[in-house]
Amino acid sequence: MTGEEPLRPQSLMLTFLGDQVLGRDVCVYSGSVIDVFARAGIGEQAARSTLTRMVHRGLLRRQREGRRMYFGLTERSEAVLRDGERRIWRTGAVNRHWDGTWTLLGFSLPESWQRQRHDLRSRLAWSGFGPLFGGLWIAPGEVDVTALVADLGLSAHVKVFRAHADPGMDIGRMIEDTWELSGLAERYTAFVRRWQPWQSDLPEAGDGLVLRLRLQTEWLQVIRRDPRLPVRHLPDDWPAEEAEKTFRTVHERLTPLARKASGRLLDLVPVRDGQA
């Protein structure tokens, strides 16, 4: 595939778990993970290291069956995967139904709190916020940041408001000043360029599974950086709609092949309580 980019093993792992384990109450054999990752160009050591790190971070649980080790989801990883699932299949890449509401979040942290500031900004960007001025961030729509702020222990340092722009406010200019539209547009365009050929060309069944995992991983990496700005205030040639259409078309074409391959390649067992 032209323009193929290397994927982080943990990103691919999360996609794999969301695709094959989420909502099924099953655990997957480590050897199956290693096999699939090898087909994606990721070596056995990297796959095993990723599994181990995710266990230590509370993102995976282990379950032994005889001499084999299986891995399943934790509450934490399930929440992460449900959020990704929502982003891909329900929220979508194009915001056509914005009601004019903005969420404003202001924060003031001590100068020595560099880590907390970095964590807050990263979480705000993931939630669709952009920096309006210094410690004042803005996002389209009504964004509930209660859990986000509480999780970081910053409730006393953050103030949140809902607002509407005054008539005459140049929202398009504000968007251009707050978010890096050119970089986001290029990511959508690059996605279309990489994946459009697979709307007509079909791979072998085994490659179909890996390609679908890569497709979903790359798509989530693109849309997770998108604040879903109101489309009526974006450039007329905004490429998100074409990219989303490409994603859904290719995903649909790859799905029968991926299901056939997963049935052959994956060893899954039911989740048992009391395993760690």
PDB file of C-alpha atoms in Angstrom:
ATOM      1  CA  MET A   1       0.000   0.000   0.000  1.00  0.00           C
ATOM      2  CA  THR A   2       1.497   3.345  -1.013  1.00  0.00           C
ATOM      3  CA  GLY A   3       2.298   5.837   1.728  1.00  0.00           C
ATOM      4  CA  GLU A   4       2.093   3.202   4.451  1.00  0.00           C
ATOM      5  CA  GLU A   5       3.225   4.529   7.827  1.00  0.00           C
ATOM      6  CA  PRO A   6       4.561   2.577  10.811  1.00  0.00           C
ATOM      7  CA  LEU A   7       2.044   2.088  13.584  1.00  0.00           C
ATOM      8  CA  ARG A   8       2.788   2.047  17.287  1.00  0.00           C
ATOM      9  CA  PRO A   9       2.331  -1.514  18.617  1.00  0.00           C
ATOM     10  CA  GLN A  10       0.029  -0.351  21.439  1.00  0.00           C
ATOM     11  CA  SER A  11      -2.221   1.534  19.007  1.00  0.00           C
ATOM     12  CA  LEU A  12      -2.525  -1.564  16.840  1.00  0.00           C
ATOM     13  CA  MET A  13      -3.078  -3.700  19.950  1.00  0.00           C
ATOM     14  CA  LEU A  14      -5.964  -1.539  21.106  1.00  0.00           C
ATOM     15  CA  THR A  15      -7.539  -1.746  17.662  1.00  0.00           C
ATOM     16  CA  PHE A  16      -7.087  -5.517  17.640  1.00  0.00           C
ATOM     17  CA  LEU A  17      -8.733  -5.854  21.070  1.00  0.00           C
ATOM     18  CA  GLY A  18     -11.586  -3.541  20.112  1.00  0.00           C
ATOM     19  CA  ASP A  19     -12.126  -5.466  16.898  1.00  0.00           C
ATOM     20  CA  GLN A  20     -11.867  -9.025  18.229  1.00  0.00           C
ATOM     21  CA  VAL A  21     -12.434  -8.984  22.018  1.00  0.00           C
ATOM     22  CA  LEU A  22     -14.613  -6.023  23.016  1.00  0.00           C
ATOM     23  CA  GLY A  23     -18.159  -7.029  23.950  1.00  0.00           C
ATOM     24  CA  ARG A  24     -17.543 -10.779  23.562  1.00  0.00           C
ATOM     25  CA  ASP A  25     -16.421 -11.799  27.094  1.00  0.00           C
ATOM     26  CA  VAL A  26     -13.432 -13.657  25.696  1.00  0.00           C
ATOM     27  CA  CYS A  27      -9.655 -13.695  26.104  1.00  0.00           C
ATOM     28  CA  VAL A  28      -7.204 -14.111  23.232  1.00  0.00           C
ATOM     29  CA  TYR A  29      -4.173 -16.403  23.159  1.00  0.00           C
ATOM     30  CA  SER A  30      -0.819 -14.613  23.151  1.00  0.00           C
ATOM     31  CA  GLY A  31       0.328 -16.741  20.220  1.00  0.00           C
ATOM     32  CA  SER A  32      -2.610 -15.489  18.147  1.00  0.00           C
ATOM     33  CA  VAL A  33      -1.634 -11.894  18.894  1.00  0.00           C
ATOM     34  CA  ILE A  34       1.972 -12.601  17.904  1.00  0.00           C
ATOM     35  CA  ASP A  35       0.828 -14.219  14.645  1.00  0.00           C
ATOM     36  CA  VAL A  36      -1.404 -11.292  13.674  1.00  0.00           C
ATOM     37  CA  PHE A  37       1.256  -8.746  14.625  1.00  0.00           C
ATOM     38  CA  ALA A  38       3.847 -10.601  12.548  1.00  0.00           C
ATOM     39  CA  ARG A  39       1.550 -10.248   9.551  1.00  0.00           C
ATOM     40  CA  ALA A  40       1.458  -6.502  10.296  1.00  0.00           C
ATOM     41  CA  GLY A  41       5.249  -6.308  10.317  1.00  0.00           C
ATOM     42  CA  ILE A  42       5.664  -6.177  14.127  1.00  0.00           C
ATOM     43  CA  GLY A  43       8.086  -8.697  15.637  1.00  0.00           C
ATOM     44  CA  GLU A  44       7.413 -11.182  18.414  1.00  0.00           C
ATOM     45  CA  GLN A  45       9.473  -9.315  21.011  1.00  0.00           C
ATOM     46  CA  ALA A  46       7.591  -6.062  20.379  1.00  0.00           C
ATOM     47  CA  ALA A  47       4.240  -7.863  20.585  1.00  0.00           C
ATOM     48  CA  ARG A  48       5.149  -9.595  23.862  1.00  0.00           C
ATOM     49  CA  SER A  49       6.518  -6.348  25.338  1.00  0.00           C
ATOM     50  CA  THR A  50       3.311  -4.549  24.414  1.00  0.00           C
ATOM     51  CA  LEU A  51       1.195  -7.204  26.137  1.00  0.00           C
ATOM     52  CA  THR A  52       3.348  -7.000  29.272  1.00  0.00           C
ATOM     53  CA  ARG A  53       3.278  -3.201  29.422  1.00  0.00           C
ATOM     54  CA  MET A  54      -0.485  -3.135  28.987  1.00  0.00           C
ATOM     55  CA  VAL A  55      -0.905  -5.610  31.847  1.00  0.00           C
ATOM     56  CA  HIS A  56       1.245  -3.411  34.092  1.00  0.00           C
ATOM     57  CA  ARG A  57      -0.798  -0.348  33.109  1.00  0.00           C
ATOM     58  CA  GLY A  58      -4.061  -2.054  33.971  1.00  0.00           C
ATOM     59  CA  LEU A  59      -5.203  -2.304  30.357  1.00  0.00           C
ATOM     60  CA  LEU A  60      -5.086  -6.112  30.131  1.00  0.00           C
ATOM     61  CA  ARG A  61      -5.733  -9.083  32.402  1.00  0.00           C
ATOM     62  CA  ARG A  62      -4.051 -12.492  32.150  1.00  0.00           C
ATOM     63  CA  GLN A  63      -5.831 -15.829  32.147  1.00  0.00           C
ATOM     64  CA  ARG A  64      -3.960 -19.137  32.060  1.00  0.00           C
ATOM     65  CA  GLU A  65      -5.458 -22.156  30.312  1.00  0.00           C
ATOM     66  CA  GLY A  66      -3.138 -25.169  30.678  1.00  0.00           C
ATOM     67  CA  ARG A  67       0.234 -24.103  29.320  1.00  0.00           C
ATOM     68  CA  ARG A  68      -1.180 -21.207  27.326  1.00  0.00           C
ATOM     69  CA  MET A  69      -1.562 -17.588  28.440  1.00  0.00           C
ATOM     70  CA  TYR A  70      -4.582 -15.597  27.307  1.00  0.00           C
ATOM     71  CA  PHE A  71      -5.276 -11.887  27.619  1.00  0.00           C
ATOM     72  CA  GLY A  72      -8.568 -10.096  28.206  1.00  0.00           C
ATOM     73  CA  LEU A  73      -9.884  -6.613  28.838  1.00  0.00           C
ATOM     74  CA  THR A  74     -10.069  -4.699  32.105  1.00  0.00           C
ATOM     75  CA  GLU A  75     -12.637  -2.049  33.011  1.00  0.00           C
ATOM     76  CA  ARG A  76     -10.092   0.591  32.063  1.00  0.00           C
ATOM     77  CA  SER A  77      -9.301  -0.803  28.620  1.00  0.00           C
ATOM     78  CA  GLU A  78     -12.979  -1.421  27.925  1.00  0.00           C
ATOM     79  CA  ALA A  79     -13.714   2.257  28.633  1.00  0.00           C
ATOM     80  CA  VAL A  80     -10.896   3.310  26.282  1.00  0.00           C
ATOM     81  CA  LEU A  81     -12.149   0.998  23.540  1.00  0.00           C
ATOM     82  CA  ARG A  82     -15.774   2.079  23.957  1.00  0.00           C
ATOM     83  CA  ASP A  83     -14.663   5.675  23.493  1.00  0.00           C
ATOM     84  CA  GLY A  84     -12.810   4.749  20.315  1.00  0.00           C
ATOM     85  CA  GLU A  85     -15.834   2.809  19.075  1.00  0.00           C
ATOM     86  CA  ARG A  86     -18.035   5.844  19.688  1.00  0.00           C
ATOM     87  CA  ARG A  87     -15.590   8.105  17.852  1.00  0.00           C
ATOM     88  CA  ILE A  88     -15.482   5.829  14.812  1.00  0.00           C
ATOM     89  CA  TRP A  89     -19.075   4.692  14.421  1.00  0.00           C
ATOM     90  CA  ARG A  90     -21.385   7.173  16.166  1.00  0.00           C
ATOM     91  CA  THR A  91     -19.778  10.600  16.430  1.00  0.00           C
ATOM     92  CA  GLY A  92     -18.420  10.648  12.895  1.00  0.00           C
ATOM     93  CA  ALA A  93     -15.923  13.019  11.305  1.00  0.00           C
ATOM     94  CA  VAL A  94     -18.329  15.716  10.098  1.00  0.00           C
ATOM     95  CA  ASN A  95     -20.266  17.989  12.489  1.00  0.00           C
ATOM     96  CA  ARG A  96     -23.385  19.075  10.604  1.00  0.00           C
ATOM     97  CA  HIS A  97     -25.694  19.607  13.595  1.00  0.00           C
ATOM     98  CA  TRP A  98     -23.894  22.203  15.737  1.00  0.00           C
ATOM     99  CA  ASP A  99     -26.367  24.431  17.643  1.00  0.00           C
ATOM    100  CA  GLY A 100     -24.034  27.396  18.153  1.00  0.00           C
ATOM    101  CA  THR A 101     -22.970  26.444  21.675  1.00  0.00           C
ATOM    102  CA  TRP A 102     -19.337  26.575  22.779  1.00  0.00           C
ATOM    103  CA  THR A 103     -17.721  25.190  25.914  1.00  0.00           C
ATOM    104  CA  LEU A 104     -15.129  27.504  27.464  1.00  0.00           C
ATOM    105  CA  LEU A 105     -12.619  26.183  29.977  1.00  0.00           C
ATOM    106  CA  GLY A 106     -10.209  28.409  31.877  1.00  0.00           C
ATOM    107  CA  PHE A 107      -7.407  27.172  34.089  1.00  0.00           C
ATOM    108  CA  SER A 108      -4.637  28.671  36.178  1.00  0.00           C
ATOM    109  CA  LEU A 109      -1.940  26.330  37.477  1.00  0.00           C
ATOM    110  CA  PRO A 110       1.236  27.055  39.451  1.00  0.00           C
ATOM    111  CA  GLU A 111       4.357  27.457  37.298  1.00  0.00           C
ATOM    112  CA  SER A 112       5.903  24.360  38.881  1.00  0.00           C
ATOM    113  CA  TRP A 113       2.998  22.149  37.730  1.00  0.00           C
ATOM    114  CA  GLN A 114       4.431  21.451  34.294  1.00  0.00           C
ATOM    115  CA  ARG A 115       3.366  17.807  34.210  1.00  0.00           C
ATOM    116  CA  GLN A 116      -0.210  18.646  35.271  1.00  0.00           C
ATOM    117  CA  ARG A 117      -0.364  21.392  32.652  1.00  0.00           C
ATOM    118  CA  HIS A 118       0.859  19.027  29.939  1.00  0.00           C
ATOM    119  CA  ASP A 119      -1.626  16.322  30.980  1.00  0.00           C
ATOM    120  CA  LEU A 120      -4.520  18.784  31.047  1.00  0.00           C
ATOM    121  CA  ARG A 121      -3.702  20.219  27.634  1.00  0.00           C
ATOM    122  CA  SER A 122      -3.350  16.743  26.145  1.00  0.00           C
ATOM    123  CA  ARG A 123      -6.690  15.621  27.555  1.00  0.00           C
ATOM    124  CA  LEU A 124      -8.369  18.845  26.413  1.00  0.00           C
ATOM    125  CA  ALA A 125      -7.046  18.404  22.876  1.00  0.00           C
ATOM    126  CA  TRP A 126      -8.372  14.810  22.848  1.00  0.00           C
ATOM    127  CA  SER A 127     -11.765  16.163  23.959  1.00  0.00           C
ATOM    128  CA  GLY A 128     -11.901  18.648  21.064  1.00  0.00           C
ATOM    129  CA  PHE A 129     -10.622  21.813  22.749  1.00  0.00           C
ATOM    130  CA  GLY A 130      -8.259  24.351  21.227  1.00  0.00           C
ATOM    131  CA  PRO A 131      -6.337  27.191  22.930  1.00  0.00           C
ATOM    132  CA  LEU A 132      -8.289  30.423  22.490  1.00  0.00           C
ATOM    133  CA  PHE A 133      -5.939  32.471  24.706  1.00  0.00           C
ATOM    134  CA  GLY A 134      -3.274  31.034  26.995  1.00  0.00           C
ATOM    135  CA  GLY A 135      -5.199  29.371  29.808  1.00  0.00           C
ATOM    136  CA  LEU A 136      -8.580  29.730  28.062  1.00  0.00           C
ATOM    137  CA  TRP A 137      -9.608  26.827  25.833  1.00  0.00           C
ATOM    138  CA  ILE A 138     -12.707  26.386  23.673  1.00  0.00           C
ATOM    139  CA  ALA A 139     -14.593  23.475  22.090  1.00  0.00           C
ATOM    140  CA  PRO A 140     -17.720  23.297  19.916  1.00  0.00           C
ATOM    141  CA  GLY A 141     -20.891  22.028  21.580  1.00  0.00           C
ATOM    142  CA  GLU A 142     -21.484  21.086  25.197  1.00  0.00           C
ATOM    143  CA  VAL A 143     -18.486  19.081  26.360  1.00  0.00           C
ATOM    144  CA  ASP A 144     -18.680  17.456  29.800  1.00  0.00           C
ATOM    145  CA  VAL A 145     -15.210  17.742  31.310  1.00  0.00           C
ATOM    146  CA  THR A 146     -16.199  16.943  34.895  1.00  0.00           C
ATOM    147  CA  ALA A 147     -14.631  13.481  34.935  1.00  0.00           C
ATOM    148  CA  LEU A 148     -11.577  14.660  32.996  1.00  0.00           C
ATOM    149  CA  VAL A 149     -10.800  17.459  35.456  1.00  0.00           C
ATOM    150  CA  ALA A 150     -11.547  15.340  38.526  1.00  0.00           C
ATOM    151  CA  ASP A 151      -9.347  12.503  37.241  1.00  0.00           C
ATOM    152  CA  LEU A 152      -6.415  14.920  37.019  1.00  0.00           C
ATOM    153  CA  GLY A 153      -7.153  16.363  40.470  1.00  0.00           C
ATOM    154  CA  LEU A 154      -7.580  19.885  39.089  1.00  0.00           C
ATOM    155  CA  SER A 155     -11.191  20.710  39.967  1.00  0.00           C
ATOM    156  CA  ALA A 156     -10.157  23.670  42.136  1.00  0.00           C
ATOM    157  CA  HIS A 157      -8.074  25.162  39.321  1.00  0.00           C
ATOM    158  CA  VAL A 158     -10.531  24.949  36.416  1.00  0.00           C
ATOM    159  CA  LYS A 159     -13.652  26.972  35.528  1.00  0.00           C
ATOM    160  CA  VAL A 160     -16.093  25.857  32.807  1.00  0.00           C
ATOM    161  CA  PHE A 161     -18.755  27.924  30.984  1.00  0.00           C
ATOM    162  CA  ARG A 162     -21.222  27.506  28.119  1.00  0.00           C
ATOM    163  CA  ALA A 163     -21.346  30.380  25.641  1.00  0.00           C
ATOM    164  CA  HIS A 164     -22.597  31.677  22.302  1.00  0.00           C
ATOM    165  CA  ALA A 165     -20.693  34.044  20.021  1.00  0.00           C
ATOM    166  CA  ASP A 166     -21.974  37.597  19.572  1.00  0.00           C
ATOM    167  CA  PRO A 167     -23.580  38.413  16.208  1.00  0.00           C
ATOM    168  CA  GLY A 168     -20.921  39.529  13.783  1.00  0.00           C
ATOM    169  CA  MET A 169     -18.233  37.392  15.360  1.00  0.00           C
ATOM    170  CA  ASP A 170     -16.033  35.892  12.629  1.00  0.00           C
ATOM    171  CA  ILE A 171     -16.208  32.281  13.774  1.00  0.00           C
ATOM    172  CA  GLY A 172     -14.333  30.998  10.733  1.00  0.00           C
ATOM    173  CA  ARG A 173     -11.373  33.247  11.539  1.00  0.00           C
ATOM    174  CA  MET A 174     -11.472  32.250  15.195  1.00  0.00           C
ATOM    175  CA  ILE A 175     -11.358  28.590  14.183  1.00  0.00           C
ATOM    176  CA  GLU A 176      -8.363  29.198  11.909  1.00  0.00           C
ATOM    177  CA  ASP A 177      -6.532  31.008  14.726  1.00  0.00           C
ATOM    178  CA  THR A 178      -7.306  28.320  17.342  1.00  0.00           C
ATOM    179  CA  TRP A 179      -6.918  25.021  15.489  1.00  0.00           C
ATOM    180  CA  GLU A 180      -4.319  23.946  12.948  1.00  0.00           C
ATOM    181  CA  LEU A 181      -6.691  23.282  10.060  1.00  0.00           C
ATOM    182  CA  SER A 182      -4.022  22.788   7.395  1.00  0.00           C
ATOM    183  CA  GLY A 183      -2.398  19.913   9.283  1.00  0.00           C
ATOM    184  CA  LEU A 184      -5.756  18.257   9.957  1.00  0.00           C
ATOM    185  CA  ALA A 185      -6.844  18.625   6.331  1.00  0.00           C
ATOM    186  CA  GLU A 186      -3.584  17.066   5.154  1.00  0.00           C
ATOM    187  CA  ARG A 187      -4.101  14.065   7.431  1.00  0.00           C
ATOM    188  CA  TYR A 188      -7.555  13.484   5.922  1.00  0.00           C
ATOM    189  CA  THR A 189      -6.188  13.906   2.391  1.00  0.00           C
ATOM    190  CA  ALA A 190      -3.297  11.514   3.075  1.00  0.00           C
ATOM    191  CA  PHE A 191      -5.748   8.951   4.461  1.00  0.00           C
ATOM    192  CA  VAL A 192      -7.807   9.071   1.272  1.00  0.00           C
ATOM    193  CA  ARG A 193      -4.669   8.814  -0.844  1.00  0.00           C
ATOM    194  CA  ARG A 194      -3.504   5.687   1.011  1.00  0.00           C
ATOM    195  CA  TRP A 195      -6.814   3.847   1.177  1.00  0.00           C
ATOM    196  CA  GLN A 196      -8.754   4.692  -1.984  1.00  0.00           C
ATOM    197  CA  PRO A 197      -7.068   1.888  -3.995  1.00  0.00           C
ATOM    198  CA  TRP A 198      -8.607  -0.678  -1.635  1.00  0.00           C
ATOM    199  CA  GLN A 199     -12.112   0.411  -2.619  1.00  0.00           C
ATOM    200  CA  SER A 200     -11.649  -1.742  -5.724  1.00  0.00           C
ATOM    201  CA  ASP A 201      -8.657  -4.040  -5.046  1.00  0.00           C
ATOM    202  CA  LEU A 202      -9.119  -6.857  -2.547  1.00  0.00           C
ATOM    203  CA  PRO A 203      -6.287  -8.666  -0.737  1.00  0.00           C
ATOM    204  CA  GLU A 204      -6.002 -12.283   0.386  1.00  0.00           C
ATOM    205  CA  ALA A 205      -8.140 -13.243   3.394  1.00  0.00           C
ATOM    206  CA  GLY A 206      -5.236 -13.248   5.877  1.00  0.00           C
ATOM    207  CA  ASP A 207      -4.083  -9.843   4.674  1.00  0.00           C
ATOM    208  CA  GLY A 208      -7.674  -8.634   4.921  1.00  0.00           C
ATOM    209  CA  LEU A 209      -7.615  -8.946   8.711  1.00  0.00           C
ATOM    210  CA  VAL A 210      -4.368  -7.011   9.053  1.00  0.00           C
ATOM    211  CA  LEU A 211      -5.476  -4.378   6.567  1.00  0.00           C
ATOM    212  CA  ARG A 212      -8.737  -3.807   8.418  1.00  0.00           C
ATOM    213  CA  LEU A 213      -6.848  -3.423  11.707  1.00  0.00           C
ATOM    214  CA  ARG A 214      -4.482  -0.943  10.079  1.00  0.00           C
ATOM    215  CA  LEU A 215      -7.394   0.904   8.473  1.00  0.00           C
ATOM    216  CA  GLN A 216      -9.202   1.309  11.799  1.00  0.00           C
ATOM    217  CA  THR A 217      -6.028   2.293  13.637  1.00  0.00           C
ATOM    218  CA  GLU A 218      -5.098   4.946  11.102  1.00  0.00           C
ATOM    219  CA  TRP A 219      -8.641   6.299  10.958  1.00  0.00           C
ATOM    220  CA  LEU A 220      -8.824   6.659  14.729  1.00  0.00           C
ATOM    221  CA  GLN A 221      -5.461   8.412  14.746  1.00  0.00           C
ATOM    222  CA  VAL A 222      -6.848  10.938  12.274  1.00  0.00           C
ATOM    223  CA  ILE A 223     -10.209  11.620  13.889  1.00  0.00           C
ATOM    224  CA  ARG A 224      -8.875  11.691  17.444  1.00  0.00           C
ATOM    225  CA  ARG A 225      -7.074  14.918  16.436  1.00  0.00           C
ATOM    226  CA  ASP A 226     -10.243  16.401  14.971  1.00  0.00           C
ATOM    227  CA  PRO A 227     -12.310  18.634  17.305  1.00  0.00           C
ATOM    228  CA  ARG A 228     -15.325  18.127  15.005  1.00  0.00           C
ATOM    229  CA  LEU A 229     -15.679  21.809  14.212  1.00  0.00           C
ATOM    230  CA  PRO A 230     -18.987  22.946  12.675  1.00  0.00           C
ATOM    231  CA  VAL A 231     -18.772  22.174   8.991  1.00  0.00           C
ATOM    232  CA  ARG A 232     -20.524  25.408   7.978  1.00  0.00           C
ATOM    233  CA  HIS A 233     -17.539  27.359   9.308  1.00  0.00           C
ATOM    234  CA  LEU A 234     -14.903  25.231   7.571  1.00  0.00           C
ATOM    235  CA  PRO A 235     -13.483  25.629   4.034  1.00  0.00           C
ATOM    236  CA  ASP A 236     -15.769  24.454   1.235  1.00  0.00           C
ATOM    237  CA  ASP A 237     -13.290  21.770   0.195  1.00  0.00           C
ATOM    238  CA  TRP A 238     -12.917  20.316   3.692  1.00  0.00           C
ATOM    239  CA  PRO A 239     -11.799  16.673   3.062  1.00  0.00           C
ATOM    240  CA  ALA A 240     -13.276  14.949   6.134  1.00  0.00           C
ATOM    241  CA  GLU A 241     -16.432  13.750   4.384  1.00  0.00           C
ATOM    242  CA  GLU A 242     -14.533  12.097   1.540  1.00  0.00           C
ATOM    243  CA  ALA A 243     -12.148  10.492   4.018  1.00  0.00           C
ATOM    244  CA  GLU A 244     -14.990   9.097   6.106  1.00  0.00           C
ATOM    245  CA  LYS A 245     -16.697   7.709   3.013  1.00  0.00           C
ATOM    246  CA  THR A 246     -13.413   6.050   2.018  1.00  0.00           C
ATOM    247  CA  PHE A 247     -13.014   4.545   5.479  1.00  0.00           C
ATOM    248  CA  ARG A 248     -16.520   3.078   5.567  1.00  0.00           C
ATOM    249  CA  THR A 249     -16.342   1.706   2.014  1.00  0.00           C
ATOM    250  CA  VAL A 250     -12.982  -0.001   2.501  1.00  0.00           C
ATOM    251  CA  HIS A 251     -13.990  -1.309   5.934  1.00  0.00           C
ATOM    252  CA  GLU A 252     -17.113  -2.881   4.469  1.00  0.00           C
ATOM    253  CA  ARG A 253     -15.130  -4.553   1.687  1.00  0.00           C
ATOM    254  CA  LEU A 254     -12.483  -5.902   4.050  1.00  0.00           C
ATOM    255  CA  THR A 255     -14.870  -7.199   6.718  1.00  0.00           C
ATOM    256  CA  PRO A 256     -15.802 -10.569   5.115  1.00  0.00           C
ATOM    257  CA  LEU A 257     -12.116 -11.335   4.546  1.00  0.00           C
ATOM    258  CA  ALA A 258     -11.192 -10.250   8.063  1.00  0.00           C
ATOM    259  CA  ARG A 259     -13.883 -12.457   9.611  1.00  0.00           C
ATOM    260  CA  LYS A 260     -12.732 -15.451   7.617  1.00  0.00           C
ATOM    261  CA  ALA A 261      -9.128 -14.890   8.668  1.00  0.00           C
ATOM    262  CA  SER A 262      -9.920 -14.284  12.341  1.00  0.00           C
ATOM    263  CA  GLY A 263     -11.871 -17.539  12.535  1.00  0.00           C
ATOM    264  CA  ARG A 264      -8.792 -19.363  11.281  1.00  0.00           C
ATOM    265  CA  LEU A 265      -6.053 -17.458  13.106  1.00  0.00           C
ATOM    266  CA  LEU A 266      -7.440 -16.618  16.544  1.00  0.00           C
ATOM    267  CA  ASP A 267      -7.642 -18.843  19.612  1.00  0.00           C
ATOM    268  CA  LEU A 268     -10.260 -17.367  21.965  1.00  0.00           C
ATOM    269  CA  VAL A 269     -11.571 -18.677  25.305  1.00  0.00           C
ATOM    270  CA  PRO A 270     -14.375 -17.443  27.577  1.00  0.00           C
ATOM    271  CA  VAL A 271     -13.444 -15.064  30.390  1.00  0.00           C
ATOM    272  CA  ARG A 272     -13.176 -16.718  33.804  1.00  0.00           C
ATOM    273  CA  ASP A 273     -13.478 -14.761  37.055  1.00  0.00           C
ATOM    274  CA  GLY A 274     -10.618 -14.766  39.528  1.00  0.00           C
ATOM    275  CA  GLN A 275      -7.844 -14.537  36.943  1.00  0.00           C
ATOM    276  CA  ALA A 276      -5.245 -11.750  37.074  1.00  0.00           C
TER     277      ALA A 276
END
